[in-house]
Amino acid sequence: MVSASVKDVAALAGVSVGTVSNVLNRPEKVSAEVTVRVQGAIDKLGFVRNDAARQLRAGLSHSIGLVVLDAANPFFTELARGAEDRAAAEHFTVLVGNSSEDAGREAAYLDLFEQQRVRGVLISPVGNVIPRLEQLRRRGIPTVLVDRQTENLSFSSVAVDDLAGGEMAVAHLLSVGRQRIAFVGGPENIRQVADRLSGARKAMESAPRASLEVIPTESLTVLSGRAAGEAIRLRPAAERPDAIFAANDLLAVGVLQGLMLMGGVQVPEEIALIGYDDIEFSAAAVVPLSSIRQPSALIGSTALELLLREASQESGFAPRQVVFPPELVVRASTQA
């Protein structure tokens, strides 16, 4: 079925296309009698206005693009909720794209958002995306990086101090007497993973007798964590770490499953385990997981506010780099 057009409405109402446009956008310019006729034609034809096309022509889209690393991760769900709540208060909508940690998919979403001429873009990038964001800005589309600090101070960013978070996680493991620590996470081209690992290494500087083993994963998912946990469980007991720092909570949940499968390794008696993000699943795991908490919803709402300020070309606005402190949450997985 072909949708009715503005021309169809105008023909049925016996008015010009411009008059129909005025009824839809500037009703104060049209008499009550003509408005009734046009509205009657709209109702009869089932005409639905194309706001997206109208906004594209005006260059005033009320949509914001958001690209997240992994939509299956509850951390990003909460981040998106924070952004959406703040956007709704300003009568904007948020369009969410999931890169799945894939640079090609990330680029495709940025292309789409550019074609849609969104008011701005929030992005948790896979790798070095700054040249592409500079191109967007030249097209009048500002960008704010989320869950990622940036050395390029011409862009706003909102994140948690992942270096401090990684150091905090390993310092906690050392404080409960663990010496053979493994870092499980990857790929390292994801900035958050690299920063958390750097923080872990910094914590090790104060413990010269302790060791840090890096166990890379292909992704930051439960399945990748389970594979790492199973591989550790199958080692001889003397060759296992006595503590694990997982780069995020999804990995930590998977590691826990892999370790404890078939009554294998006991957590925390044999291996202590800590994750990162403090998603809801952490407290609900079969062994409640210690974690490094990030204020996910606050990150999203703060980034959205910065984006709208830049998009409105607010006088005196300068890009800001907002960094929230992480918080250690201790649960049963690290308590002997």
XYZ file of C-alpha atoms in Angstrom:
336
model
C 0.000 0.000 0.000
C 1.414 3.398 -1.039
C 1.463 6.019 1.728
C -0.388 9.254 1.156
C 1.743 12.299 0.392
C 1.409 15.989 1.152
C 0.314 16.473 -2.474
C -2.505 13.960 -1.970
C -3.701 15.831 1.117
C -3.555 19.166 -0.702
C -5.544 17.804 -3.677
C -8.281 16.327 -1.482
C -8.568 19.477 0.648
C -8.478 21.757 -2.399
C -5.535 23.795 -1.140
C -1.875 24.256 -2.042
C 0.988 22.121 -0.727
C 2.247 25.226 1.076
C -1.053 25.541 2.925
C -0.828 21.932 4.098
C 2.726 22.638 5.288
C 1.464 25.661 7.227
C -1.261 23.596 8.898
C 1.358 21.078 9.993
C 4.109 23.483 11.029
C 2.653 27.018 11.420
C -1.075 26.581 12.143
C -1.401 30.168 13.373
C -1.036 31.317 9.734
C -4.083 29.346 8.526
C -7.777 30.051 9.080
C -9.828 27.667 11.216
C -12.006 26.678 8.235
C -9.005 25.692 6.070
C -7.380 23.891 8.997
C -10.502 21.757 9.450
C -10.532 20.868 5.736
C -6.859 19.912 5.712
C -7.143 17.918 8.914
C -10.141 16.086 7.479
C -8.122 15.156 4.381
C -5.236 13.974 6.580
C -7.556 11.760 8.606
C -9.300 10.345 5.524
C -6.055 9.507 3.732
C -4.245 8.268 6.836
C -1.387 10.660 6.102
C 1.619 10.420 8.460
C 4.119 13.262 8.371
C 7.752 12.348 7.766
C 9.459 14.173 10.610
C 12.812 12.597 9.788
C 12.822 14.032 6.272
C 11.619 17.400 7.541
C 14.387 17.559 10.125
C 16.996 16.538 7.540
C 15.921 19.399 5.291
C 16.068 21.824 8.198
C 19.349 20.392 9.512
C 17.787 20.176 12.986
C 17.574 16.475 13.803
C 16.342 15.619 17.275
C 18.235 12.324 17.294
C 21.505 11.453 19.003
C 23.652 8.525 17.847
C 25.213 6.228 20.460
C 27.728 3.500 19.544
C 28.539 1.025 22.333
C 31.172 -1.709 22.474
C 28.807 -4.496 23.508
C 25.053 -4.117 23.886
C 24.950 -7.477 25.693
C 26.987 -5.985 28.546
C 24.641 -4.545 31.211
C 27.173 -1.774 31.834
C 26.400 -0.307 28.419
C 22.671 -0.869 28.915
C 22.826 1.313 32.023
C 25.028 3.860 30.243
C 22.471 4.080 27.418
C 19.642 4.461 29.935
C 21.430 7.401 31.544
C 21.874 9.036 28.144
C 18.262 8.369 27.118
C 16.829 9.791 30.346
C 18.821 12.998 29.909
C 17.940 13.185 26.203
C 14.216 12.719 26.863
C 14.254 15.661 29.253
C 15.458 17.795 26.322
C 13.034 16.210 23.788
C 15.724 14.217 21.980
C 15.810 10.528 21.110
C 18.844 8.239 21.234
C 19.616 5.780 18.410
C 21.828 2.953 19.715
C 24.301 1.014 17.564
C 26.237 -2.020 18.821
C 29.756 -2.343 17.389
C 30.338 -5.738 19.087
C 33.979 -4.698 19.466
C 34.272 -4.694 15.653
C 35.871 -1.664 13.975
C 34.017 -2.324 10.706
C 30.614 -2.298 12.378
C 31.614 0.810 14.306
C 32.489 2.592 11.048
C 29.183 1.528 9.488
C 27.204 3.059 12.360
C 29.164 6.302 12.133
C 28.422 6.430 8.389
C 24.732 5.850 9.088
C 24.554 8.539 11.760
C 26.313 10.981 9.423
C 23.801 10.227 6.669
C 20.965 10.780 9.149
C 22.553 14.072 10.209
C 22.062 13.328 13.880
C 22.564 16.242 16.256
C 25.612 14.530 17.743
C 27.296 11.197 18.493
C 28.296 9.448 21.712
C 30.778 6.630 21.193
C 32.704 4.034 23.165
C 35.287 3.334 20.461
C 37.018 0.099 19.511
C 40.333 1.645 18.492
C 41.663 4.981 17.245
C 38.548 6.643 15.895
C 39.655 10.269 16.297
C 40.293 10.950 12.547
C 36.735 9.795 11.749
C 35.303 11.929 14.554
C 37.183 14.950 13.224
C 35.516 14.349 9.868
C 32.099 14.252 11.552
C 32.827 17.496 13.338
C 33.693 19.190 10.051
C 30.203 18.164 8.915
C 28.720 19.878 11.965
C 28.215 16.715 14.062
C 29.912 16.975 17.475
C 31.085 13.883 19.353
C 31.686 12.908 22.968
C 33.671 9.798 23.890
C 32.138 7.650 26.633
C 33.858 5.100 28.872
C 37.106 6.243 27.296
C 39.613 8.942 28.163
C 41.339 10.731 25.324
C 44.607 12.614 24.955
C 43.006 14.734 22.205
C 41.655 17.580 24.319
C 39.639 18.985 21.415
C 37.022 16.300 22.169
C 34.934 15.946 25.292
C 35.055 12.605 27.069
C 33.404 11.011 30.087
C 34.946 7.975 31.735
C 36.151 6.327 34.900
C 39.864 6.292 35.757
C 40.607 2.773 34.517
C 44.279 2.996 35.477
C 43.230 3.650 39.062
C 40.576 0.931 38.811
C 43.043 -1.696 37.630
C 45.502 -0.730 40.340
C 42.726 -0.859 42.945
C 41.637 -4.358 41.867
C 45.112 -5.895 42.097
C 45.999 -3.999 45.285
C 42.928 -5.605 46.844
C 44.019 -9.084 45.743
C 47.487 -8.461 47.199
C 45.950 -7.178 50.437
C 44.145 -10.485 50.994
C 47.424 -12.376 50.658
C 47.371 -13.458 47.001
C 50.709 -13.602 45.162
C 50.216 -15.378 41.829
C 47.786 -13.113 40.011
C 46.395 -13.514 36.499
C 44.835 -10.771 34.392
C 42.141 -12.150 32.062
C 40.986 -9.839 29.270
C 41.336 -8.622 25.740
C 41.823 -7.636 23.055
C 44.339 -5.064 24.268
C 43.551 -2.658 21.413
C 40.445 -1.763 23.429
C 41.676 1.181 25.467
C 39.760 0.242 28.611
C 41.392 -3.199 28.675
C 44.864 -1.725 28.160
C 44.366 0.859 30.914
C 43.080 -1.701 33.424
C 46.066 -3.930 32.685
C 48.449 -0.978 33.088
C 46.872 -0.229 36.452
C 47.316 -3.874 37.468
C 50.992 -3.726 36.572
C 51.416 -0.542 38.570
C 49.981 -2.253 41.668
C 52.502 -5.066 41.228
C 55.386 -2.613 41.614
C 54.769 -2.563 45.370
C 54.859 -6.375 45.593
C 58.207 -7.588 44.189
C 57.598 -11.182 45.298
C 54.249 -11.397 43.508
C 53.765 -12.257 39.819
C 51.291 -11.142 37.166
C 50.332 -13.448 34.296
C 48.367 -12.043 31.337
C 45.783 -14.389 29.818
C 44.399 -12.735 26.657
C 40.842 -13.272 25.434
C 39.311 -12.638 22.022
C 36.412 -10.672 23.490
C 34.953 -9.391 26.751
C 32.158 -11.962 26.992
C 30.982 -14.700 29.340
C 31.986 -17.356 26.799
C 35.538 -16.007 26.550
C 35.751 -15.918 30.337
C 34.480 -19.481 30.624
C 37.130 -20.703 28.173
C 39.854 -18.964 30.203
C 38.466 -20.369 33.459
C 38.359 -23.917 32.080
C 41.947 -23.645 30.818
C 43.100 -22.538 34.272
C 41.110 -25.326 35.976
C 42.801 -27.961 33.804
C 46.283 -26.886 34.885
C 48.079 -28.752 37.689
C 47.195 -27.078 40.993
C 50.748 -25.792 41.492
C 50.644 -23.985 38.143
C 47.371 -22.138 38.716
C 47.196 -18.504 39.822
C 45.799 -17.924 43.304
C 43.891 -14.816 42.155
C 42.333 -13.521 38.939
C 41.497 -9.977 37.874
C 39.007 -10.111 34.976
C 38.827 -7.036 32.735
C 35.033 -6.872 33.106
C 32.264 -8.622 35.013
C 31.029 -10.675 32.057
C 34.471 -12.235 31.823
C 34.499 -12.724 35.598
C 31.156 -14.557 35.514
C 32.497 -16.817 32.758
C 35.771 -17.433 34.612
C 33.779 -18.405 37.702
C 31.752 -20.899 35.670
C 34.876 -22.386 34.074
C 36.719 -22.726 37.395
C 33.874 -24.321 39.331
C 32.677 -26.663 36.570
C 32.394 -30.280 37.730
C 33.289 -29.302 41.278
C 36.702 -28.086 40.129
C 38.435 -25.084 41.672
C 36.876 -23.427 44.714
C 36.413 -19.644 44.745
C 37.756 -17.905 46.794
C 39.442 -20.690 48.815
C 41.794 -21.687 45.984
C 41.492 -18.735 43.615
C 40.191 -15.274 44.494
C 38.342 -13.478 41.681
C 37.506 -9.832 41.012
C 35.808 -8.231 38.009
C 35.129 -4.719 36.719
C 31.928 -2.643 36.172
C 29.830 -4.026 39.090
C 26.902 -5.024 36.899
C 23.808 -6.483 38.551
C 24.884 -10.050 37.727
C 27.950 -9.650 39.960
C 26.036 -9.704 43.228
C 23.740 -12.488 41.961
C 26.488 -14.939 40.897
C 26.702 -18.321 42.634
C 29.688 -16.812 44.462
C 28.958 -13.057 44.675
C 31.728 -11.287 42.803
C 33.941 -8.498 44.031
C 34.186 -5.783 41.402
C 35.325 -2.279 40.540
C 32.214 -0.121 40.263
C 31.634 2.451 37.524
C 28.724 4.961 37.669
C 27.387 3.784 34.303
C 24.139 5.794 34.140
C 25.947 8.939 35.319
C 28.548 8.511 32.578
C 25.770 8.380 29.965
C 23.807 11.366 31.265
C 26.928 13.516 31.701
C 28.110 12.724 28.167
C 24.698 13.579 26.733
C 24.666 16.915 28.528
C 28.131 17.824 27.213
C 27.088 16.820 23.698
C 23.974 18.997 23.706
C 25.933 21.964 25.044
C 28.451 21.629 22.230
C 25.733 21.059 19.600
C 23.917 24.215 20.688
C 27.167 26.179 20.212
C 26.793 27.503 23.723
C 28.850 30.639 24.250
C 32.116 29.904 26.007
C 31.760 26.129 25.758
C 35.060 24.280 25.696
C 35.546 20.507 25.460
C 35.779 18.836 28.860
C 37.340 15.579 29.991
C 35.289 14.272 32.905
C 36.854 11.426 34.879
C 34.937 9.753 37.694
C 36.768 7.790 40.415
C 36.222 4.002 40.546
C 34.976 2.264 43.685
C 36.012 -1.103 45.118
C 33.075 -3.389 45.989
C 34.168 -6.406 48.049
C 32.039 -9.571 48.037
C 32.530 -13.266 48.717
C 34.761 -14.022 45.701
C 37.789 -12.403 47.350
C 36.980 -13.092 50.997
C 38.679 -16.239 52.298
